[in-house]
C-alpha positions as a LaTeX table, in Angstrom:
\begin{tabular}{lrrr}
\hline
Residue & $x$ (\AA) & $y$ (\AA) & $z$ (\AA) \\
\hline
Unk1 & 12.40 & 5.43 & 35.10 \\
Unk2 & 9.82 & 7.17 & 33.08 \\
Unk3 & 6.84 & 8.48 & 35.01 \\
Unk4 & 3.50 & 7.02 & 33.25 \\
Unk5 & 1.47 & 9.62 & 31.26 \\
Unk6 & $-2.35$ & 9.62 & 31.60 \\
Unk7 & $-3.40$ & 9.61 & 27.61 \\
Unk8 & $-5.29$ & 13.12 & 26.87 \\
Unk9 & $-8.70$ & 13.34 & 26.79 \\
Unk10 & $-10.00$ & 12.88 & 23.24 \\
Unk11 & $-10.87$ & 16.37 & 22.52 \\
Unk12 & $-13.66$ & 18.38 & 20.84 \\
Unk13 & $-12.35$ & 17.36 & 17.18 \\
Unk14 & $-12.32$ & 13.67 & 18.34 \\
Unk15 & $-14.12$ & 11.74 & 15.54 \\
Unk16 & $-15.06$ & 7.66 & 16.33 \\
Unk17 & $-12.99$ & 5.48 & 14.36 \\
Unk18 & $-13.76$ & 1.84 & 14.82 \\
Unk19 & $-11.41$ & $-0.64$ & 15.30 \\
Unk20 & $-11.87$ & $-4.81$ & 14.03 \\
Unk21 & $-9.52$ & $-7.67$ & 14.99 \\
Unk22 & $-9.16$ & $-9.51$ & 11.83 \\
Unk23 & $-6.53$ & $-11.78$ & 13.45 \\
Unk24 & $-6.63$ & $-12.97$ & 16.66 \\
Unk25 & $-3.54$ & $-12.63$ & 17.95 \\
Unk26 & $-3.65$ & $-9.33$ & 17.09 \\
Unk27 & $-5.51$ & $-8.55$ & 20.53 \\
Unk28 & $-2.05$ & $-9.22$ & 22.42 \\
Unk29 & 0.03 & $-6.91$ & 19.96 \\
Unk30 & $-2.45$ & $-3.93$ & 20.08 \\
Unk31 & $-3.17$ & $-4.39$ & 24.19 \\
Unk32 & $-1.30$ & $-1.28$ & 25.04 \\
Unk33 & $-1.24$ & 0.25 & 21.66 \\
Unk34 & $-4.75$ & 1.44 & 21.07 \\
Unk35 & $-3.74$ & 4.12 & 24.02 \\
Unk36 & $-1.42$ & 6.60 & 22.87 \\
Unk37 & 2.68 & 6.41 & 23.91 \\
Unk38 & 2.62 & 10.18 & 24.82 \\
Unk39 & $-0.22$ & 12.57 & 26.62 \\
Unk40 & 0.74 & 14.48 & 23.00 \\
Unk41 & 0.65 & 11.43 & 20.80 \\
Unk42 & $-1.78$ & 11.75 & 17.22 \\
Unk43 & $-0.69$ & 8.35 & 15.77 \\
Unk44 & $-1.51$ & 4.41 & 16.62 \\
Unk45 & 1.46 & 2.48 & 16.68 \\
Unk46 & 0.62 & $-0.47$ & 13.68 \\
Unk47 & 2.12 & $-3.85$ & 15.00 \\
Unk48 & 3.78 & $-6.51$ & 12.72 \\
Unk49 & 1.21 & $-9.35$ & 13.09 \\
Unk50 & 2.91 & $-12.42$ & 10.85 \\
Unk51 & 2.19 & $-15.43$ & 10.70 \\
Unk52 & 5.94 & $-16.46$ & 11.86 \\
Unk53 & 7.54 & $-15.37$ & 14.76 \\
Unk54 & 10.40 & $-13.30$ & 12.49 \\
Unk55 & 10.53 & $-12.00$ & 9.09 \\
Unk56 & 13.76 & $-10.92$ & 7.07 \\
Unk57 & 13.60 & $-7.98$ & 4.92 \\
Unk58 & 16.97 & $-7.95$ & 2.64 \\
Unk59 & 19.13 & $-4.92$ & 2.02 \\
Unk60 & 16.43 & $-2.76$ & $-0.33$ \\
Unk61 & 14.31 & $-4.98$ & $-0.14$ \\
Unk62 & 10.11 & $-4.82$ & 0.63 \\
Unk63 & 8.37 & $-6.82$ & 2.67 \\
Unk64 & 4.38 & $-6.63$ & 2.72 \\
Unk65 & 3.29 & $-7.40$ & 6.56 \\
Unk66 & 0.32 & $-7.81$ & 7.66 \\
Unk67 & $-1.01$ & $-5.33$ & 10.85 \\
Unk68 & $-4.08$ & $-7.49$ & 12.51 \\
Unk69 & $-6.37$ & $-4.98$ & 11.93 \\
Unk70 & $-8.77$ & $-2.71$ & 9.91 \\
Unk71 & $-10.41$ & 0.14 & 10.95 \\
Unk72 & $-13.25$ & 2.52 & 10.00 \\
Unk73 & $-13.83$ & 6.28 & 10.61 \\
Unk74 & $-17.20$ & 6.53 & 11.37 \\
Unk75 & $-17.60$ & 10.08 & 10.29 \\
Unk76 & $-17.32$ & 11.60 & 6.78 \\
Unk77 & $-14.51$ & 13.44 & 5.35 \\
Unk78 & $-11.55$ & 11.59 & 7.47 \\
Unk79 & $-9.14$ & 9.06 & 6.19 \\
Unk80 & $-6.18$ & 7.45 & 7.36 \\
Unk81 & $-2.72$ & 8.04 & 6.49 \\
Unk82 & 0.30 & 5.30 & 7.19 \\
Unk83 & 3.57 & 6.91 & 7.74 \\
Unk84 & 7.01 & 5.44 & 8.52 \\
Unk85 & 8.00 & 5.35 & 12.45 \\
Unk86 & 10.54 & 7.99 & 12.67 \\
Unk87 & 13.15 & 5.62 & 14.41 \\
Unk88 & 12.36 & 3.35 & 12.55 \\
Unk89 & 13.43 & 4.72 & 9.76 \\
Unk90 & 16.23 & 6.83 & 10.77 \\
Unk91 & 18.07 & 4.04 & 13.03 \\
Unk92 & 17.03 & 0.75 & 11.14 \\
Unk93 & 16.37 & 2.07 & 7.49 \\
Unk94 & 13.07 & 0.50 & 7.31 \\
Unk95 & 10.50 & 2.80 & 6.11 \\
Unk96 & 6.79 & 2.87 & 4.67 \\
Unk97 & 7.78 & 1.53 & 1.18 \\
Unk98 & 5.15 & 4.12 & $-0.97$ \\
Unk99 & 6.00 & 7.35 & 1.25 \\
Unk100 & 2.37 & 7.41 & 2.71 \\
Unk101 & 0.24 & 4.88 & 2.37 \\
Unk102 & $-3.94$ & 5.99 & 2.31 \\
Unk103 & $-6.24$ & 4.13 & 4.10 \\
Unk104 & $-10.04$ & 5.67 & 2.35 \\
Unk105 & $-12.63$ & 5.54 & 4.55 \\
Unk106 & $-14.48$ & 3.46 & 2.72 \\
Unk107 & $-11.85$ & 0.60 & 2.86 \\
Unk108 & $-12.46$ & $-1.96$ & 5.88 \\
Unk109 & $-9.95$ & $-4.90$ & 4.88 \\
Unk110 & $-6.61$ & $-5.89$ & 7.25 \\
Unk111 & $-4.35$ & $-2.98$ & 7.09 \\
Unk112 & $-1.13$ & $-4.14$ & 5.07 \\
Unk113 & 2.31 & $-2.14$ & 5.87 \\
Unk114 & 4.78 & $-2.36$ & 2.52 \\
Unk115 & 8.31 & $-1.62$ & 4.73 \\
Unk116 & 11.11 & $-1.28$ & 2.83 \\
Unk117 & 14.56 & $-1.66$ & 3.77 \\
Unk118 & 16.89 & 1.53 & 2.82 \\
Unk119 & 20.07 & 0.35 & 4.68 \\
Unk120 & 22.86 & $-1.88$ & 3.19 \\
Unk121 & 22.19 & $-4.43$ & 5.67 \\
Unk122 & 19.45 & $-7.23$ & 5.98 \\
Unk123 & 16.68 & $-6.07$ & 8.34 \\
Unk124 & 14.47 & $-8.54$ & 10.91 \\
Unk125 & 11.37 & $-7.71$ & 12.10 \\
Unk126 & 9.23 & $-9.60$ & 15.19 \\
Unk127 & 5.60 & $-10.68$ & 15.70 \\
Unk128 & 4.33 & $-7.72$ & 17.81 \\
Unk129 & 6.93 & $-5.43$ & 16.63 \\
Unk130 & 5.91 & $-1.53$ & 16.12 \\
Unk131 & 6.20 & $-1.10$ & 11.79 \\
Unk132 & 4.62 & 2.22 & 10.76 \\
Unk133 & 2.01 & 4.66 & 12.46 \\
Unk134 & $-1.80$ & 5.33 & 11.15 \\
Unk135 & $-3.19$ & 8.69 & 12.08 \\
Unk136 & $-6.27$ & 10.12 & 10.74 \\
Unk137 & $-7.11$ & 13.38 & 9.19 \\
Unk138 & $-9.67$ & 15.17 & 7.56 \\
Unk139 & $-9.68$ & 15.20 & 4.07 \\
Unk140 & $-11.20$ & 17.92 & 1.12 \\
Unk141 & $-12.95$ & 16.65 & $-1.44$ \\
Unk142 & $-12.37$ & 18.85 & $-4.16$ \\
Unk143 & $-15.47$ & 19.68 & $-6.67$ \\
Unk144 & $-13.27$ & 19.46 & $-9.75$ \\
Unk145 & $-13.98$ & 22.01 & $-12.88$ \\
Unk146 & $-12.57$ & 22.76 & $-15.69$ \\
Unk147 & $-11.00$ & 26.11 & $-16.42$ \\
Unk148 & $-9.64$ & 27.41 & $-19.75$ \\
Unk149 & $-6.57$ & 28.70 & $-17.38$ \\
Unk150 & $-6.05$ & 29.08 & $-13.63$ \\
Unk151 & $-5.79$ & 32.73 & $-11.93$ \\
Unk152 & $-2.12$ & 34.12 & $-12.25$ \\
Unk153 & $-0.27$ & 34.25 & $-9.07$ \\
Unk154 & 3.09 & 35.78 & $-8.05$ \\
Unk155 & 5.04 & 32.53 & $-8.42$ \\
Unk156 & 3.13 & 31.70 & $-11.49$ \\
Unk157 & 4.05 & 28.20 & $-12.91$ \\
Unk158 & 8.00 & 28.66 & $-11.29$ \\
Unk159 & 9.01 & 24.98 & $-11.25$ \\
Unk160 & 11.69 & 23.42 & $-8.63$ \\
Unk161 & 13.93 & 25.64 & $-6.80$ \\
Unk162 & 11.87 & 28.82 & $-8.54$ \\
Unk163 & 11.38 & 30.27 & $-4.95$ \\
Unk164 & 15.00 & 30.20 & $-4.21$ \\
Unk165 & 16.77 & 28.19 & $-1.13$ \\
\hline
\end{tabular}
C-alpha cells in the first residue's frame, strides 16, 4: 500500500491560476485532481469529461474530448502547455494529437484534449478518465526586429545531425 503524500507547499514561484467548472460534472472528475499525485508533481491531471459514459478512438484515429474546465493564469507572462500522459502514451498509444497543445493566457474557453491513437488497435476511453496533463510555464515574449543577418556562431546555420550523434 502506498503511503499518502502531503502535496508541497506552493512555493515562492507559485503564480494563481484560476480554475472554472464549465461542466458540472466536471466537479466529481477533478475532486482529487486539482491536488497534485506526487509531493514532486508540476502537472494537473486533465479528465475526459464526455457527454457518454465511453468513447472509442479507432486505430490512428483522433478524438477531440472535452476536459470540464478552463482556466486562467492570473499573472502575466505564464501560459499553459498540454502534454501527453506518459503512460498513456507509452502503454495505450494514445497521445496529445498536435505534440503540445498551448493554452494562451488570454484564452478562458473549456479546455479541449485532441488524443490520438498511435497503436494498431481501437482505443476506449471513460468519463473521468485521466487524458493529457496541463502545466504552466512562463513564457518570453520576444520584441521581434529585423536584422540584415544574425551574429555568426560556431555551429553557424549546421542543419540536422550537423552537431554529430
Amino acid at each position: 500500500m502506498n503511503p499518502i503524500v502531503p502535496p508541497a507547499s506552493p512555493g515562492p514561484d507559485a503564480r494563481p491560476v484560476d480554475v472554472a467548472f464549465v461542466r458540472q460534472e466536471a466537479r466529481l472528475h477533478y475532486r482529487q485532481s486539482l491536488t497534485p499525485a506526487t509531493r514532486d508533481s508540476v502537472g494537473l491531471d486533465l479528465c475526459a469529461c464526455l457527454e457518454t459514459e465511453e468513447a472509442l478512438i479507432p486505430a490512428g484515429a483522433r478524438l477531440r474530448v472535452p476536459t470540464g474546465i478552463s482556466v486562467q493564469p492570473r499573472v502575466p507572462g505564464v501560459a499553459g502547455f498540454v502534454y501527453s500522459r506518459s503512460g498513456l502514451g507509452a502503454c495505450e498509444g494514445l497521445v496529445v494529437a498536435q505534440g503540445v497543445g498551448v493554452i494562451d493566457p488570454d484564452y478562458t474557453g473549456e479546455i479541449f484534449v485532441f488524443l490520438l491513437n498511435t497503436s494498431g488497435e481501437e482505443r476506449r476511453i471513460k468519463n473521468g478518465d485521466r487524458i493529457a496533463q496541463l502545466v504552466f510555464q512562463p513564457c518570453v515574449r520576444p520584441l521581434w526586429r529585423e536584422v540584415a543577418a544574425l551574429a555568426p556562431t560556431d555551429r553557424g546555420s549546421g542543419g540536422f545531425g550537423h552537431t554529430g550523434r
